[in-house]
Amino acid sequence: MPELPEVETVVRTLRPHVQGLTLLCAREIRPCALKGSLPFERAEGAKVCLVRRRGKLAVLELEREEGRLFLCVHLRMTGSLLAREGLAIADSRALEALAGPRTRAVFGFAEGASWPCTAAVCFDDVRTFGRILAGGERELAAWPFWRTLGPEPLDMDAGAFRAVLRGRRCIKALLLDQKVIAGVGNIYADESLFAAGIHPETPADRLSGEDRDRLFRSLGQILEKAVAECGSSFSDYRDANGNPGSFQNSFAVYGRAGEPCRACGRTLVRIKVAGRGSVVCPHCQRKQRTKR
Ligand SMILES: [Zn+2]
């Protein structure tokens, strides 16, 4: 699933294609609108004033006379936003014709408010878990996922990070919980826990202040490096230009069960934590039974 670095890369590569343009035509090809969404057509005629990321969501902010409208794209497992420009699409039928077998929605953009569309974005999604919410402030506020999203890990300081990691739940479950911290998934949870030498099953309240600070630094460094390397591509993930990322070449543990630990040479093992497959080094990530 695309996580913070992948969605950040999608947003950064999508932005130059559409920011500042008018969304002329929006079509849902196969159902992908989230419950509570306005019809995508309601965004037609609005200007894209900002393309940004929030957690694992890519957000297009559009300016209308009635107020701001948001297109929030949750890529989930296999969703992608693929941009094309230099087009001359004459009408909505021609725009819909851009849809491939995996396309669930298409969006056409132009410099002004009249056809042809010079740019298009296809929301493609093989596994069909992805969703889009179109809405104004009201629809956004009514969307529980949005309303409860936790803080951005790259915008937090160490004190705020320490404060959210509390209670008896295991540390990995907390890192994965979008209400606690937004944007972290299985890859970057496993990688940062390994880098910090913390076993994923450690209850949060058994971690010392030093452990939390180490994890905070590891998570920040890994997310920033992954953003710099345009995310991790080991299955479907591609940026808005169709290019893969390269952080998968830097994985220390994720997807490496059975291989030697890069730090100590012992064999990495796969365990299940918080319902998710997790790869750990039993030597470098000792289970903590008591607070250190
Ligand atoms: Zn090791």
PDB file of C-alpha atoms in Angstrom, residues 8-126:
ATOM      1  CA  GLU A   8       4.093  12.455  -1.245  1.00  0.00           C
ATOM      2  CA  THR A   9       5.852  11.452  -4.477  1.00  0.00           C
ATOM      3  CA  VAL A  10       2.532  11.086  -6.318  1.00  0.00           C
ATOM      4  CA  VAL A  11       1.521  14.551  -5.126  1.00  0.00           C
ATOM      5  CA  ARG A  12       4.856  16.120  -6.098  1.00  0.00           C
ATOM      6  CA  THR A  13       4.749  14.576  -9.565  1.00  0.00           C
ATOM      7  CA  LEU A  14       1.050  15.323 -10.081  1.00  0.00           C
ATOM      8  CA  ARG A  15       1.281  18.974  -9.010  1.00  0.00           C
ATOM      9  CA  PRO A  16       3.122  20.348 -12.085  1.00  0.00           C
ATOM     10  CA  HIS A  17       0.555  18.693 -14.384  1.00  0.00           C
ATOM     11  CA  VAL A  18      -2.629  20.124 -12.868  1.00  0.00           C
ATOM     12  CA  GLN A  19      -2.081  22.851 -10.281  1.00  0.00           C
ATOM     13  CA  GLY A  20      -3.438  26.145 -11.606  1.00  0.00           C
ATOM     14  CA  LEU A  21      -5.588  24.461 -14.252  1.00  0.00           C
ATOM     15  CA  THR A  22      -9.382  24.211 -14.341  1.00  0.00           C
ATOM     16  CA  LEU A  23     -10.993  20.812 -13.846  1.00  0.00           C
ATOM     17  CA  LEU A  24     -13.276  20.744 -16.886  1.00  0.00           C
ATOM     18  CA  CYS A  25     -14.628  17.247 -16.662  1.00  0.00           C
ATOM     19  CA  ALA A  26     -14.714  14.564 -13.949  1.00  0.00           C
ATOM     20  CA  ARG A  27     -16.117  11.109 -14.659  1.00  0.00           C
ATOM     21  CA  GLU A  28     -16.532   8.090 -12.429  1.00  0.00           C
ATOM     22  CA  ILE A  29     -15.992   5.168 -14.797  1.00  0.00           C
ATOM     23  CA  ARG A  30     -16.388   2.381 -12.218  1.00  0.00           C
ATOM     24  CA  PRO A  31     -17.750   3.050  -8.739  1.00  0.00           C
ATOM     25  CA  CYS A  32     -15.037   4.481  -6.508  1.00  0.00           C
ATOM     26  CA  ALA A  33     -16.750   7.367  -4.746  1.00  0.00           C
ATOM     27  CA  LEU A  34     -16.570   7.046  -1.003  1.00  0.00           C
ATOM     28  CA  LYS A  35     -19.849   7.025   0.917  1.00  0.00           C
ATOM     29  CA  GLY A  36     -20.725  10.648   1.670  1.00  0.00           C
ATOM     30  CA  SER A  37     -18.987  11.932  -1.451  1.00  0.00           C
ATOM     31  CA  LEU A  38     -20.578  14.496  -3.730  1.00  0.00           C
ATOM     32  CA  PRO A  39     -20.782  13.437  -7.401  1.00  0.00           C
ATOM     33  CA  PHE A  40     -17.385  14.161  -8.959  1.00  0.00           C
ATOM     34  CA  GLU A  41     -19.131  16.358 -11.551  1.00  0.00           C
ATOM     35  CA  ARG A  42     -19.694  18.927  -8.804  1.00  0.00           C
ATOM     36  CA  ALA A  43     -16.003  19.782  -9.060  1.00  0.00           C
ATOM     37  CA  GLU A  44     -16.287  20.661 -12.734  1.00  0.00           C
ATOM     38  CA  GLY A  45     -15.403  24.245 -13.600  1.00  0.00           C
ATOM     39  CA  ALA A  46     -13.335  24.700 -10.438  1.00  0.00           C
ATOM     40  CA  LYS A  47      -9.683  25.693 -10.507  1.00  0.00           C
ATOM     41  CA  VAL A  48      -7.068  23.450  -8.896  1.00  0.00           C
ATOM     42  CA  CYS A  49      -5.406  25.769  -6.397  1.00  0.00           C
ATOM     43  CA  LEU A  50      -3.399  23.204  -4.455  1.00  0.00           C
ATOM     44  CA  VAL A  51      -2.254  19.587  -4.728  1.00  0.00           C
ATOM     45  CA  ARG A  52      -1.096  18.273  -1.390  1.00  0.00           C
ATOM     46  CA  ARG A  53      -0.841  15.223   0.832  1.00  0.00           C
ATOM     47  CA  ARG A  54      -2.459  14.469   4.182  1.00  0.00           C
ATOM     48  CA  GLY A  55      -1.450  11.118   5.697  1.00  0.00           C
ATOM     49  CA  LYS A  56      -1.864   8.584   2.892  1.00  0.00           C
ATOM     50  CA  LEU A  57      -4.344  10.790   1.018  1.00  0.00           C
ATOM     51  CA  ALA A  58      -3.582  12.806  -2.108  1.00  0.00           C
ATOM     52  CA  VAL A  59      -5.743  15.944  -1.919  1.00  0.00           C
ATOM     53  CA  LEU A  60      -6.663  18.262  -4.787  1.00  0.00           C
ATOM     54  CA  GLU A  61      -8.071  21.522  -3.482  1.00  0.00           C
ATOM     55  CA  LEU A  62     -10.350  23.310  -5.928  1.00  0.00           C
ATOM     56  CA  GLU A  63     -11.636  26.857  -5.793  1.00  0.00           C
ATOM     57  CA  ARG A  64     -15.303  27.487  -6.547  1.00  0.00           C
ATOM     58  CA  GLU A  65     -17.480  30.502  -5.917  1.00  0.00           C
ATOM     59  CA  GLU A  66     -19.443  28.498  -3.314  1.00  0.00           C
ATOM     60  CA  GLY A  67     -16.246  27.690  -1.455  1.00  0.00           C
ATOM     61  CA  ARG A  68     -13.387  25.257  -1.560  1.00  0.00           C
ATOM     62  CA  LEU A  69     -13.942  21.731  -2.814  1.00  0.00           C
ATOM     63  CA  PHE A  70     -11.674  18.797  -2.063  1.00  0.00           C
ATOM     64  CA  LEU A  71     -10.936  15.671  -4.053  1.00  0.00           C
ATOM     65  CA  CYS A  72      -9.365  13.272  -1.557  1.00  0.00           C
ATOM     66  CA  VAL A  73      -7.850  10.206  -3.184  1.00  0.00           C
ATOM     67  CA  HIS A  74      -7.076   7.182  -1.024  1.00  0.00           C
ATOM     68  CA  LEU A  75      -4.918   4.917  -3.188  1.00  0.00           C
ATOM     69  CA  ARG A  76      -5.138   1.984  -0.711  1.00  0.00           C
ATOM     70  CA  MET A  77      -3.560  -1.199  -2.129  1.00  0.00           C
ATOM     71  CA  THR A  78      -3.003  -0.594  -5.821  1.00  0.00           C
ATOM     72  CA  GLY A  79      -4.453   2.786  -6.734  1.00  0.00           C
ATOM     73  CA  SER A  80      -2.465   5.180  -8.890  1.00  0.00           C
ATOM     74  CA  LEU A  81      -2.966   8.641 -10.343  1.00  0.00           C
ATOM     75  CA  LEU A  82      -1.451   8.801 -13.803  1.00  0.00           C
ATOM     76  CA  ALA A  83      -1.159  12.186 -15.472  1.00  0.00           C
ATOM     77  CA  ARG A  84      -0.866  12.988 -19.155  1.00  0.00           C
ATOM     78  CA  GLU A  85      -0.498  16.370 -20.747  1.00  0.00           C
ATOM     79  CA  GLY A  86      -0.068  17.883 -24.194  1.00  0.00           C
ATOM     80  CA  LEU A  87      -3.507  16.502 -25.089  1.00  0.00           C
ATOM     81  CA  ALA A  88      -6.365  18.024 -27.079  1.00  0.00           C
ATOM     82  CA  ILE A  89      -9.454  16.238 -25.777  1.00  0.00           C
ATOM     83  CA  ALA A  90     -12.528  17.672 -27.487  1.00  0.00           C
ATOM     84  CA  ASP A  91     -15.338  16.450 -25.228  1.00  0.00           C
ATOM     85  CA  SER A  92     -16.335  14.239 -22.307  1.00  0.00           C
ATOM     86  CA  ARG A  93     -16.738  11.185 -24.511  1.00  0.00           C
ATOM     87  CA  ALA A  94     -13.150  11.537 -25.738  1.00  0.00           C
ATOM     88  CA  LEU A  95     -12.006  11.962 -22.136  1.00  0.00           C
ATOM     89  CA  GLU A  96     -13.834   8.768 -21.078  1.00  0.00           C
ATOM     90  CA  ALA A  97     -12.123   6.980 -23.952  1.00  0.00           C
ATOM     91  CA  LEU A  98      -8.796   7.453 -22.126  1.00  0.00           C
ATOM     92  CA  ALA A  99      -9.989   4.954 -19.507  1.00  0.00           C
ATOM     93  CA  GLY A 100      -8.207   1.625 -19.576  1.00  0.00           C
ATOM     94  CA  PRO A 101      -9.437  -1.668 -18.080  1.00  0.00           C
ATOM     95  CA  ARG A 102      -8.138  -0.610 -14.624  1.00  0.00           C
ATOM     96  CA  THR A 103      -9.427   2.970 -14.727  1.00  0.00           C
ATOM     97  CA  ARG A 104     -12.069   3.914 -12.174  1.00  0.00           C
ATOM     98  CA  ALA A 105     -12.234   7.678 -12.744  1.00  0.00           C
ATOM     99  CA  VAL A 106     -10.883  10.211 -15.236  1.00  0.00           C
ATOM    100  CA  PHE A 107     -10.348  13.918 -14.811  1.00  0.00           C
ATOM    101  CA  GLY A 108      -9.747  16.404 -17.654  1.00  0.00           C
ATOM    102  CA  PHE A 109      -8.052  19.786 -17.165  1.00  0.00           C
ATOM    103  CA  ALA A 110      -7.566  22.934 -19.246  1.00  0.00           C
ATOM    104  CA  GLU A 111      -5.939  26.352 -18.900  1.00  0.00           C
ATOM    105  CA  GLY A 112      -9.288  28.116 -18.935  1.00  0.00           C
ATOM    106  CA  ALA A 113     -12.936  27.161 -18.707  1.00  0.00           C
ATOM    107  CA  SER A 114     -13.351  25.871 -22.243  1.00  0.00           C
ATOM    108  CA  TRP A 115     -12.521  22.693 -24.138  1.00  0.00           C
ATOM    109  CA  PRO A 116     -10.288  21.071 -25.247  1.00  0.00           C
ATOM    110  CA  CYS A 117      -8.710  19.446 -22.165  1.00  0.00           C
ATOM    111  CA  THR A 118      -4.947  19.656 -22.395  1.00  0.00           C
ATOM    112  CA  ALA A 119      -4.211  17.416 -19.414  1.00  0.00           C
ATOM    113  CA  ALA A 120      -5.873  14.338 -17.957  1.00  0.00           C
ATOM    114  CA  VAL A 121      -5.473  12.221 -14.849  1.00  0.00           C
ATOM    115  CA  CYS A 122      -6.644   8.611 -14.644  1.00  0.00           C
ATOM    116  CA  PHE A 123      -7.340   6.981 -11.288  1.00  0.00           C
ATOM    117  CA  ASP A 124      -6.323   3.400 -12.017  1.00  0.00           C
ATOM    118  CA  ASP A 125      -6.781   0.644  -9.451  1.00  0.00           C
ATOM    119  CA  VAL A 126      -6.388  -3.105 -10.084  1.00  0.00           C
TER     120      VAL A 126
END
